CSV table of C-alpha atoms in Angstrom, one decimal:
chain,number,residue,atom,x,y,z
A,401,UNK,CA,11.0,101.6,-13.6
A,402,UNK,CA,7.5,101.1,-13.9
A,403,UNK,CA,5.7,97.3,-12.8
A,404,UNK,CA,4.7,96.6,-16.6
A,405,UNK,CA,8.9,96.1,-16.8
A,406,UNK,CA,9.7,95.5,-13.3
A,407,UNK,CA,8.1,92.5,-12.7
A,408,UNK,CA,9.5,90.3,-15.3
A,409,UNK,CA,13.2,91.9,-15.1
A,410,UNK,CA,12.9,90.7,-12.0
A,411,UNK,CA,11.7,87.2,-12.8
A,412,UNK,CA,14.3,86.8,-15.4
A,413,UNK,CA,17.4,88.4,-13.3
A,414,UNK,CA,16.0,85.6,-10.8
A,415,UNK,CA,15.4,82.8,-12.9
A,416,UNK,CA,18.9,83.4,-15.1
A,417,UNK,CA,20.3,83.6,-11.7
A,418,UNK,CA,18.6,80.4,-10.4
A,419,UNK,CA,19.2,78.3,-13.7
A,420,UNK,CA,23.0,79.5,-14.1
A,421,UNK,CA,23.3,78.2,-10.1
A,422,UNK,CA,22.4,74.7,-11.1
A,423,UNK,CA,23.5,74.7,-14.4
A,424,UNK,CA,25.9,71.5,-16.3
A,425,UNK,CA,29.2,71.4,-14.7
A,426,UNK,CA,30.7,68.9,-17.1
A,427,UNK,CA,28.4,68.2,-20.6
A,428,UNK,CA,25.9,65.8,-19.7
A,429,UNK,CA,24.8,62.5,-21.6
A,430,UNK,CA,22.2,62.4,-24.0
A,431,UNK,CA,22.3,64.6,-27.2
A,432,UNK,CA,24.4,67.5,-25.3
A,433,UNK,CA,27.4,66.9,-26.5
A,434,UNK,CA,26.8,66.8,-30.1
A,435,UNK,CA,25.2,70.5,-30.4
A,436,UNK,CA,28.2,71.9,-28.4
A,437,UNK,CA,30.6,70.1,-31.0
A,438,UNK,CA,28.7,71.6,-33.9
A,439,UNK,CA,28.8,74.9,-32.0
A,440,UNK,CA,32.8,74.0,-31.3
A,441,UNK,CA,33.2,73.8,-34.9
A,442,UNK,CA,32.0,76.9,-35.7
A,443,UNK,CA,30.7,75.7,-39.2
A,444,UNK,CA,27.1,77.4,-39.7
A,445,UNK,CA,24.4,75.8,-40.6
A,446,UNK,CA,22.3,75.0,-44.0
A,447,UNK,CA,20.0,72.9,-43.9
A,448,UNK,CA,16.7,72.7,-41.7
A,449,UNK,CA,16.5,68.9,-41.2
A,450,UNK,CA,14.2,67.6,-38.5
A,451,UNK,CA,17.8,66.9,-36.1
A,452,UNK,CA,19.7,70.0,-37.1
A,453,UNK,CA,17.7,72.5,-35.4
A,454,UNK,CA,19.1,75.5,-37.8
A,455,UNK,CA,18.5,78.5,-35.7
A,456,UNK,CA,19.8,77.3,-32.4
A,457,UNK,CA,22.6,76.1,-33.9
A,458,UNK,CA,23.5,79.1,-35.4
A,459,UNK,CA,22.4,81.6,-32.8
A,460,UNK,CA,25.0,79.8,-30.3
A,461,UNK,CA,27.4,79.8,-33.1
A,462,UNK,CA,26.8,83.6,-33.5
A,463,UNK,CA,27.0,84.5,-29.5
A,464,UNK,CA,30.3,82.2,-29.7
A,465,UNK,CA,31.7,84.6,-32.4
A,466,UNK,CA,30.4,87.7,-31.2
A,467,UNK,CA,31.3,87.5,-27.7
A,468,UNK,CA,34.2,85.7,-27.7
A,469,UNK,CA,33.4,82.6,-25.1
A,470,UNK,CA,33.6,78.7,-25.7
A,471,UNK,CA,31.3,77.0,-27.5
A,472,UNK,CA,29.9,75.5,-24.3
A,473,UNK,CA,29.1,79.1,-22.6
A,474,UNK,CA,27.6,80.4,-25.8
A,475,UNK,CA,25.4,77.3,-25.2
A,476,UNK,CA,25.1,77.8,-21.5
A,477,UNK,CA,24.3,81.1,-22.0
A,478,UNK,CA,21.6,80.5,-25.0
A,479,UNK,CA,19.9,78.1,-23.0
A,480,UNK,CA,20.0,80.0,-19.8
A,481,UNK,CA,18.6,83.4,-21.0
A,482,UNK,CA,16.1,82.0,-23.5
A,483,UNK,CA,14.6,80.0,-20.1
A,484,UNK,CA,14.7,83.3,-18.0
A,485,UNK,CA,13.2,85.3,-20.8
A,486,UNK,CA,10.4,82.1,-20.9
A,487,UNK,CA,9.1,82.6,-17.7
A,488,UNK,CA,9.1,86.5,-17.8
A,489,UNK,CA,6.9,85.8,-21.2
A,490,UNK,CA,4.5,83.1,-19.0
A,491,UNK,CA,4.3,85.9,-16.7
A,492,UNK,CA,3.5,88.6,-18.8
A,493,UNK,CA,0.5,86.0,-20.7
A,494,UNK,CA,-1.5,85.4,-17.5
A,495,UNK,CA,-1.1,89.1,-16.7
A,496,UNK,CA,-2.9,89.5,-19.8
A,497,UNK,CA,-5.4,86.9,-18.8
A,498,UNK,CA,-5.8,87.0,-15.1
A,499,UNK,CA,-5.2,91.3,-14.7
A,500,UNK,CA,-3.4,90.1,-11.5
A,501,UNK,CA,0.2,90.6,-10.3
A,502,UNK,CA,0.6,87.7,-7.6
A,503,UNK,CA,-1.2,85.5,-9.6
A,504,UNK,CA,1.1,86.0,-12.9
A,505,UNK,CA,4.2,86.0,-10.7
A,506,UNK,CA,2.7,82.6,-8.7
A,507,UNK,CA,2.3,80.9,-12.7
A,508,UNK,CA,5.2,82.0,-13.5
A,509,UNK,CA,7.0,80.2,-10.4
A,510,UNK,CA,5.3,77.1,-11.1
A,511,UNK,CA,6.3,76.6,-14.7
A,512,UNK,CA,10.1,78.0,-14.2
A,513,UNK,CA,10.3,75.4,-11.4
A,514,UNK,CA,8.5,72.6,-13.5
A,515,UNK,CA,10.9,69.5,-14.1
A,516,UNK,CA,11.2,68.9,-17.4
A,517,UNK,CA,11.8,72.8,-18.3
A,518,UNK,CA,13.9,73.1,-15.4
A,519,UNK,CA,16.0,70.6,-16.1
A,520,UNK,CA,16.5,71.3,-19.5
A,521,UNK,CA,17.5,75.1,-18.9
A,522,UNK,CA,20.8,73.3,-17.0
A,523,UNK,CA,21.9,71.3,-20.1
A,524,UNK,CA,22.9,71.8,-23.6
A,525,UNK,CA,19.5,71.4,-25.1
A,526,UNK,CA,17.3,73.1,-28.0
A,527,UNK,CA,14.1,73.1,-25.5
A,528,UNK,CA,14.3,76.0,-24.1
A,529,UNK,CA,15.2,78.4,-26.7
A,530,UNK,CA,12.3,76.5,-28.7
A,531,UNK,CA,10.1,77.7,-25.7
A,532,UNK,CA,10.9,81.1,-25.7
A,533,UNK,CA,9.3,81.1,-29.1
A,534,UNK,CA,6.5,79.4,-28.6
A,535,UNK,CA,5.7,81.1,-25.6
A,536,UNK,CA,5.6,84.3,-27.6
A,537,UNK,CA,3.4,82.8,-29.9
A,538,UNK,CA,0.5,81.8,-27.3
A,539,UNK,CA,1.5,85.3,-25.9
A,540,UNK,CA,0.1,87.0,-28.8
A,541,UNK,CA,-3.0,84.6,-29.3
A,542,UNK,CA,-4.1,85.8,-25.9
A,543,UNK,CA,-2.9,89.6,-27.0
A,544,UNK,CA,-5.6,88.9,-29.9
A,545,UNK,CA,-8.4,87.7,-28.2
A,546,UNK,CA,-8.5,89.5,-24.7
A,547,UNK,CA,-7.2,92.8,-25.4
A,548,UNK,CA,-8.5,93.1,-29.1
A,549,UNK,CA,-5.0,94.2,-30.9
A,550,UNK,CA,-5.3,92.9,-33.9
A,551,UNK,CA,-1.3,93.2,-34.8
A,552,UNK,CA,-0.9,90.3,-32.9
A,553,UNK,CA,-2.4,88.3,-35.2
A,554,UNK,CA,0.6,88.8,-37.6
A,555,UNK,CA,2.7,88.8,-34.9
A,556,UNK,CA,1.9,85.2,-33.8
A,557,UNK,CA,2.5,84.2,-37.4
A,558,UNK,CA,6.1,85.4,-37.3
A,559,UNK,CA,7.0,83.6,-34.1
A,560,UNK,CA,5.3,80.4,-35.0
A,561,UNK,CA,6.9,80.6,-38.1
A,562,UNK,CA,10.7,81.2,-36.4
A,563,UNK,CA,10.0,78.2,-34.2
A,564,UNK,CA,10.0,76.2,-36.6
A,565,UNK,CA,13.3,76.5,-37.5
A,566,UNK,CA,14.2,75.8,-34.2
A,567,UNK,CA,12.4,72.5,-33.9
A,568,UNK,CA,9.9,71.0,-36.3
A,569,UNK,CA,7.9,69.3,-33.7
A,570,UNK,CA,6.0,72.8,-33.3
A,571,UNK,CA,4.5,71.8,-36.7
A,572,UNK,CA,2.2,70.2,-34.4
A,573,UNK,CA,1.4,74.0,-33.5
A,574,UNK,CA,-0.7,74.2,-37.1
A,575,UNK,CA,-4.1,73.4,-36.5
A,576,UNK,CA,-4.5,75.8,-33.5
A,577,UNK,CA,-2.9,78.6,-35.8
A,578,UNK,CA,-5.3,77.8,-38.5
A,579,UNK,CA,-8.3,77.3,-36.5
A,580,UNK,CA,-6.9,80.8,-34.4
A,581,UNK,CA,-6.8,82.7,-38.2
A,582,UNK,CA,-10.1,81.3,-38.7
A,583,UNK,CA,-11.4,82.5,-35.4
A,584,UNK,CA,-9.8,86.5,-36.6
A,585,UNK,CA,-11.3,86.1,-40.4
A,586,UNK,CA,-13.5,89.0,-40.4
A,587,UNK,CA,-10.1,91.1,-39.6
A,588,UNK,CA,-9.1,89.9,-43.5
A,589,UNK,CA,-5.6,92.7,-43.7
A,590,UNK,CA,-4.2,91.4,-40.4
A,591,UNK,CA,-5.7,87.3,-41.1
A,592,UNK,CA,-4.1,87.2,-44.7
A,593,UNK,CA,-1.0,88.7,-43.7
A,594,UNK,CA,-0.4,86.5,-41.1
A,595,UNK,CA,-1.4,83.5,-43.4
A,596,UNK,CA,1.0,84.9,-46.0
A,597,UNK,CA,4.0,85.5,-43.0
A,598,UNK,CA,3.7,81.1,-41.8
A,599,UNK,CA,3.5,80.2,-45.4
A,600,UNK,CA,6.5,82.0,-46.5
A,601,UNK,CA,8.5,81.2,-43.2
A,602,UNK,CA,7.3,77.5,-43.6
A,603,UNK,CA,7.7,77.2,-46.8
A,604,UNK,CA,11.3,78.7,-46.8
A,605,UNK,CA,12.6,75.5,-45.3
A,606,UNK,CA,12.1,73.3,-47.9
A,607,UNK,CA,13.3,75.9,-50.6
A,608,UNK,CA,16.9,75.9,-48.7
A,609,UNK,CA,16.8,72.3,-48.1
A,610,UNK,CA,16.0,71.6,-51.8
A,611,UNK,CA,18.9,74.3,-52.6
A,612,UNK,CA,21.2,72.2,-50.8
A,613,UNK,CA,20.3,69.0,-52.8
A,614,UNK,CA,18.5,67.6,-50.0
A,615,UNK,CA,14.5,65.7,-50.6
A,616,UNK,CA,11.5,67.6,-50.3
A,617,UNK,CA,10.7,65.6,-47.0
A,618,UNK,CA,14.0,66.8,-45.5
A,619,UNK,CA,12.4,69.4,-42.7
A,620,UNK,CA,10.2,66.7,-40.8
A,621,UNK,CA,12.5,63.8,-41.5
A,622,UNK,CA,16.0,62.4,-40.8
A,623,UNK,CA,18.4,59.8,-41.9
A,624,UNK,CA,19.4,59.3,-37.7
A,625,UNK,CA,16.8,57.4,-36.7
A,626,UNK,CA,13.0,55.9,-37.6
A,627,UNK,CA,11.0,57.3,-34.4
A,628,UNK,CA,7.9,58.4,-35.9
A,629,UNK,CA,7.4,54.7,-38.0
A,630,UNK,CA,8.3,53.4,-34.7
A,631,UNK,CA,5.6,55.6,-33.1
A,632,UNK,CA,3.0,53.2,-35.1
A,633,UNK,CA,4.1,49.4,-34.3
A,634,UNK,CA,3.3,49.7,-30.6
A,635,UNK,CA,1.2,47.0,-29.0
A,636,UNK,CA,-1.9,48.6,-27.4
A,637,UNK,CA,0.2,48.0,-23.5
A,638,UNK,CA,2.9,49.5,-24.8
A,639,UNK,CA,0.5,52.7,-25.7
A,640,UNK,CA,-1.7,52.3,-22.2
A,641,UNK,CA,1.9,52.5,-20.7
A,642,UNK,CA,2.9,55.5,-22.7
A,643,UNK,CA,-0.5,57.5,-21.5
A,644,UNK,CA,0.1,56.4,-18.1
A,645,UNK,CA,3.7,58.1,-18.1
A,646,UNK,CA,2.3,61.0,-19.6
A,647,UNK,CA,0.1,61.8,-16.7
A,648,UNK,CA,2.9,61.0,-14.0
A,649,UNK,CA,5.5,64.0,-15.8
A,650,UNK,CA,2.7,66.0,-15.4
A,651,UNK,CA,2.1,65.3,-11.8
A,652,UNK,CA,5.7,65.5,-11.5
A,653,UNK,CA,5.5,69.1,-13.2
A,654,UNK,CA,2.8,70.5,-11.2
A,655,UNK,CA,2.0,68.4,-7.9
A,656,UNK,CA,-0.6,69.9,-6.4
A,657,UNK,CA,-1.2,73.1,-9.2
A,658,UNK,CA,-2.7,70.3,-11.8
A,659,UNK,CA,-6.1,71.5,-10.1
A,660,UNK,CA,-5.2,74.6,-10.7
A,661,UNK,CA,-5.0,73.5,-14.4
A,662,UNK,CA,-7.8,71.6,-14.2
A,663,UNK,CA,-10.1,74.7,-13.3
A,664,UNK,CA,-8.4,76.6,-15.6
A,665,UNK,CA,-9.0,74.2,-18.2
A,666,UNK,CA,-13.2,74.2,-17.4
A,667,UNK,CA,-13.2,78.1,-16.7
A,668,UNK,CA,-11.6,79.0,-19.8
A,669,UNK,CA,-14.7,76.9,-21.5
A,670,UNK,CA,-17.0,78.8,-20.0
A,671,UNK,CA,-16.1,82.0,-20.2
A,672,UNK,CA,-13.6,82.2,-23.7
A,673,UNK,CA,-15.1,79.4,-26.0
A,674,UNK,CA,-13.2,80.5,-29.2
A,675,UNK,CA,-9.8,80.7,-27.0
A,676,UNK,CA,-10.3,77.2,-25.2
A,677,UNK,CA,-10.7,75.4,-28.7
A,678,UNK,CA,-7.3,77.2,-30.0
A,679,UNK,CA,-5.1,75.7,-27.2
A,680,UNK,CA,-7.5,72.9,-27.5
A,681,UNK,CA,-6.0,72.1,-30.5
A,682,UNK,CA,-2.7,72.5,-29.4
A,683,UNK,CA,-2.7,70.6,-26.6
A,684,UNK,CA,-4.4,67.9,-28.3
A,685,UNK,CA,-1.5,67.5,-30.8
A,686,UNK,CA,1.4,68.0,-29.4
A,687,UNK,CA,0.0,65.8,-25.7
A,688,UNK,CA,-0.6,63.1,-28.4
A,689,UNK,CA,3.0,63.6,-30.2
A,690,UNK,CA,4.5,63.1,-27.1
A,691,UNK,CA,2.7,60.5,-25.4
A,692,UNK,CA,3.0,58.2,-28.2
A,693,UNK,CA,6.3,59.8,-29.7
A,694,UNK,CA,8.8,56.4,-29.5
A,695,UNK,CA,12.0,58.1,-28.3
A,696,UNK,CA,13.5,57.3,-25.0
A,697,UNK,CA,13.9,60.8,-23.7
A,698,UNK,CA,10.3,61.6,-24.9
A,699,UNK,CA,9.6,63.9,-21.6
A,700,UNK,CA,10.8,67.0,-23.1
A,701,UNK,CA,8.2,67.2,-26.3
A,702,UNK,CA,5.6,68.0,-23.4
A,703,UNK,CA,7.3,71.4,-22.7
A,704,UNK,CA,5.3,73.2,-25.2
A,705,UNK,CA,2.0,71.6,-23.8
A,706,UNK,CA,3.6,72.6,-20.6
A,707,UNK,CA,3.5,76.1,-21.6
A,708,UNK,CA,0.0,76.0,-22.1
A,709,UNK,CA,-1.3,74.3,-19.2
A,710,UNK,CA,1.2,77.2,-16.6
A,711,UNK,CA,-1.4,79.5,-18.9
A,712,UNK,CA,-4.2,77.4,-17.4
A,713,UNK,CA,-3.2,77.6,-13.7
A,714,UNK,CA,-2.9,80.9,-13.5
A,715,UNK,CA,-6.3,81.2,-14.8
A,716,UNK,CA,-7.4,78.5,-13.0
A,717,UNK,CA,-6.2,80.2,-9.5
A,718,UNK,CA,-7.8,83.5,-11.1
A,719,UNK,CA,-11.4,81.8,-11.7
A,720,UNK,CA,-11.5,80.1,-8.0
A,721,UNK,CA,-11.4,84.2,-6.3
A,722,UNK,CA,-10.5,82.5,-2.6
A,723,UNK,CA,-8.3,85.1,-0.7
A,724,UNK,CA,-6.8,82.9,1.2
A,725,UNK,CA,-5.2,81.6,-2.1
A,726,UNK,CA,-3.2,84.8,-2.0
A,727,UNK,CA,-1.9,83.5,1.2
A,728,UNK,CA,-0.9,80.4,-0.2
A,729,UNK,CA,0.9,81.5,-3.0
A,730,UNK,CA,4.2,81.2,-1.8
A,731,UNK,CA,3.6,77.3,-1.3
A,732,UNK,CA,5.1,77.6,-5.1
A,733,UNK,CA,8.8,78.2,-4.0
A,734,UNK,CA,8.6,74.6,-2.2
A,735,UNK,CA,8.4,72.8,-5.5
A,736,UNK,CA,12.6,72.6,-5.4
A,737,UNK,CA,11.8,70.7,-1.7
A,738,UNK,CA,9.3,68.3,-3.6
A,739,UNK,CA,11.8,67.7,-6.1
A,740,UNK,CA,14.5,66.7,-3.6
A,741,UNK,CA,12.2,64.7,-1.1
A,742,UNK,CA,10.4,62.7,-3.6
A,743,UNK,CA,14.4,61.6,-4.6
A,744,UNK,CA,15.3,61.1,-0.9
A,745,UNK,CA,11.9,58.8,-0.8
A,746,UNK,CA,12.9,56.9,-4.1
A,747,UNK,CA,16.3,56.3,-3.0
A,748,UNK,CA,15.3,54.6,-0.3
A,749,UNK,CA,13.3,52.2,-1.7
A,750,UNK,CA,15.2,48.7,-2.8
A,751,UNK,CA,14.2,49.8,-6.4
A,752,UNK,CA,14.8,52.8,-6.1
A,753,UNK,CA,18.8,51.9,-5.0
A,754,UNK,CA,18.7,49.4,-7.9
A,755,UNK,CA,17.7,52.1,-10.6
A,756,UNK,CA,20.6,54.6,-9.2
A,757,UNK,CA,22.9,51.9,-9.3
A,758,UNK,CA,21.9,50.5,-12.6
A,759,UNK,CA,22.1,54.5,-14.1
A,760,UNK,CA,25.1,55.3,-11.9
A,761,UNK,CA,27.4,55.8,-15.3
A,762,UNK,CA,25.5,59.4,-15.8
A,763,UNK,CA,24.3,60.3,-11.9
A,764,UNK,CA,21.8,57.5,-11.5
A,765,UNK,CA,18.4,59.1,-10.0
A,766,UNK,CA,19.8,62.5,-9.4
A,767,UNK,CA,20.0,62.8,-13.1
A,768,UNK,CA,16.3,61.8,-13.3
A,769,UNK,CA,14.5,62.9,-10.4
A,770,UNK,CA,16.9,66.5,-9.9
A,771,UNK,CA,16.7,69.3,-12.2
A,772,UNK,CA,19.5,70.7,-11.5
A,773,UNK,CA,22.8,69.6,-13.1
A,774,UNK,CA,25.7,70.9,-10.7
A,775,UNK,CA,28.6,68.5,-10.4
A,776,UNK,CA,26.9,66.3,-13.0
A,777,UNK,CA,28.7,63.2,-14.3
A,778,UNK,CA,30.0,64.1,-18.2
A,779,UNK,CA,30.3,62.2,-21.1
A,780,UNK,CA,33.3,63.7,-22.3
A,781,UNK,CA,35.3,61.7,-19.2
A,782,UNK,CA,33.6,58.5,-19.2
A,783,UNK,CA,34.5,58.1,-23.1
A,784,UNK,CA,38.3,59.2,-22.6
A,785,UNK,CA,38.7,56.6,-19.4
A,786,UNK,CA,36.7,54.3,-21.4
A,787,UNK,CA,34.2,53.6,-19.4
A,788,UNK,CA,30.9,51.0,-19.8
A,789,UNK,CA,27.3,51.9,-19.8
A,790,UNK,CA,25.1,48.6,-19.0
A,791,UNK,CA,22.8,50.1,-21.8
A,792,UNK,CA,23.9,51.0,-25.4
A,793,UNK,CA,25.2,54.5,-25.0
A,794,UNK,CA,27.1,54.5,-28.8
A,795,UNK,CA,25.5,57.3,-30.4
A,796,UNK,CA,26.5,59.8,-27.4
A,797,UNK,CA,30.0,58.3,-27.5
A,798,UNK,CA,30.5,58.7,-31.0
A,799,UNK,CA,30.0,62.4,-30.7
A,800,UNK,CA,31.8,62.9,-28.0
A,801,UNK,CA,34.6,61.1,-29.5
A,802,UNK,CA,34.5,63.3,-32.5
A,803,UNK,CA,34.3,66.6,-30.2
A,804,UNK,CA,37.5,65.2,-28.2
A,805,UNK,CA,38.8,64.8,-31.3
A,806,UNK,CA,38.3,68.9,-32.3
A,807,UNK,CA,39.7,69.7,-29.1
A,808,UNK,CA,43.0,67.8,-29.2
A,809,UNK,CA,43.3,69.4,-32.6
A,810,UNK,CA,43.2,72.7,-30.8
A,811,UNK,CA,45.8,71.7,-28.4
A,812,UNK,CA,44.1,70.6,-25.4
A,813,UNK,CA,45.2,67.6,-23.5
A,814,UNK,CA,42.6,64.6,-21.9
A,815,UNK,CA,42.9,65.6,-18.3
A,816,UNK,CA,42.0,69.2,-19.5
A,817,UNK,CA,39.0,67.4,-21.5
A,818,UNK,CA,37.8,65.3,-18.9
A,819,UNK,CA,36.5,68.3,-16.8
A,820,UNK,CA,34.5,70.1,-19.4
């Protein structure tokens, strides 16, 4: 097997290996449960709303059916493998970047053990299959402009394209795809193709929508909730707070590699103008969209960002040329020690016990400051015993009532319920 495929089979056996180790036990809280009842029901979907996430639904639907497993391990197993085959992809992009084996394999460490992506390859959760895309899609901006092969111009097209039918918040995505066409014009068969690719994918999700009798605004809007006009009624604190959380997930992503980043950020001005104002653009969008995004779990709409700045530390690490940086590389694989001492340090704090005790219903601060999800609390047995939440907890209740509800129709009992 030659190193071109070795390295990331290797980094994906190890990562699948890694993220089925810590994956969900029981189905977590938040919106977990309701994508393995639709999965559960086996009913494909058909409409692309903004919450219905079309092709993740209906890939795990499709891995239920074709290999025969619950609709929780076709979910496990999407989530897994699509956040495996992630961090092979962020290896193979700073390859292409940085020409450097330990330096690709060091970025790819850092961003497969970065919290938010971390924790959402142990849950039920669209984000990860959503990454695999987009990380295909920087992939091939890269492809374009440091190796010159102009097929992955149409290429990035297509997976930009798919994502969106994963999740619409890669919309956001656009204006770095335009201004990235823009950048490839002169290479008019490969530019117009791709234009004509993204506008047929893009606009195919209206023309089903519409098919199915639903408004013309039905991709990028839903009937659940009104987050993005709540996005706009903040007080200026309220949007000072939000930018001061944003920079703490990322410290909490990165630690010490966010000057990594940082370099990479400046060097790739320097030296690849055309490239820096492409994920300029992206990063620009979709760190605002998230920042400001008025949604309690708003931490995971910085994964694609997240993406990109992984892309900037290996470059960043690349631009510095220390050896002894070589030497240091394996400081990477103490992240999961971070992770479990900055809990250990929060825990023992007075409001740190208060927090825990105050979340305690869904693992208090293991379930915010751990990213793994081993012997998790799950929803599915706090609504059968009937449990209260000191917060309003409804709208993940009222799925899972309506998934315990399929499964008693199937014969299972509640004590075999409670421990799924």
């Amino acid at each position: 097997m030659s190193r071109k495929i070795y390295y990331p089979f290797i980094l994906f056996l190890l990562f699948f290996l890694i993220y089925y180790a810590g994956s969900f036990t029981k189905i977590p809280f938040a919106d977990c449960v309701g994508f393995v009842f639709l999965v559960e029901k086996g009913e494909f979907m058909s409409v692309a709303t903004a919450t219905s996430h079309f092709l993740y639904i209906n890939t795990a639907i499709l891995i239920k059916n074709i290999f025969g497993v619950s609709a929780i391990e076709a979910s496990r197993l999407l989530v897994i493998i699509s956040a495996a085959a992630t961090v092979s992809v962020i290896y193979a992009t700073v390859k292409t970047i940085t020409k450097t084996e330990w330096i690709s394999i060091t970025s790819a460490f850092v961003f497969g053990f970065s919290f938010s992506f971390w924790r959402n390859a142990e849950i039920v959760e669209v984000y990860t299959y959503n990454s695999l895309w987009i990380s295909l899609f920087f992939y091939c901006i890269i492809k374009s402009f440091i190796d010159g092969k102009k097929q992955y111009i149409a290429w990035g097209s297509v997976f930009l394209g798919i994502s969106l039918w994963i999740h619409i918040q890669n919309i956001m995505l656009v204006p770095a795809f335009l201004l990235f066409i823009f950048y490839f014009r002169s290479e008019k068969k490969y530019a117009y193709s791709s234009l004509l690719i993204f506008t047929i994918l893009f606009l195919s999700l209206f023309i089903l929508n519409v098919s199915q009798g639903l408004p013309l605004n039905s991709p990028y809007s839903s009937d659940q909730g009104t987050w993005v006009q709540d996005s706009f009624k903040k007080s200026a604190t309220q949007y000072a707070q939000d930018l001061v959380k944003s920079v703490v997930y990322l410290l909490y992503n990165f630690n010490l590699f966010i000057v990594f980043g940082i370099v990479g950020i400046i060097a790739l001005y320097k030296s690849e103008r055309k490239m820096f104002f492409v994920f300029f653009a992206a990063s620009l969008f979709v760190y605002g969209f998230a920042t400001f995004y008025a949604v309690s779990d708003n931490y995971v709409f910085f994964i694609p960002f997240n993406i990109i700045f992984a892309l900037s530390i290996g470059y960043g690490i690349s631009a510095i040329k220390k050896p002894y940086l070589k030497n240091m590389s394996w400081v990477c694989l103490l992240i999961p020690a971070f992770y479990f001492s900055a809990f250990k340090i929060a825990y023992n704090t007075d409001k740190g016990k208060q927090f825990h005790d105050f979340k305690s219903y869904k693992g208090g601060l293991n379930y915010y400051m751990l990213p793994w999800m081993n012997n998790n609390s799950g929803i599915l047995e706090f609504t059968i015993e009937k449990k209260k939440a000191p917060e309003p907890v409804n709208w993940m209740t009222y799925s899972a009532l309506e998934y315990i509800e399929l499964l008693k129709s199937k014969g299972y009992t509640e004590e075999q319920i409670k421990k799924l």
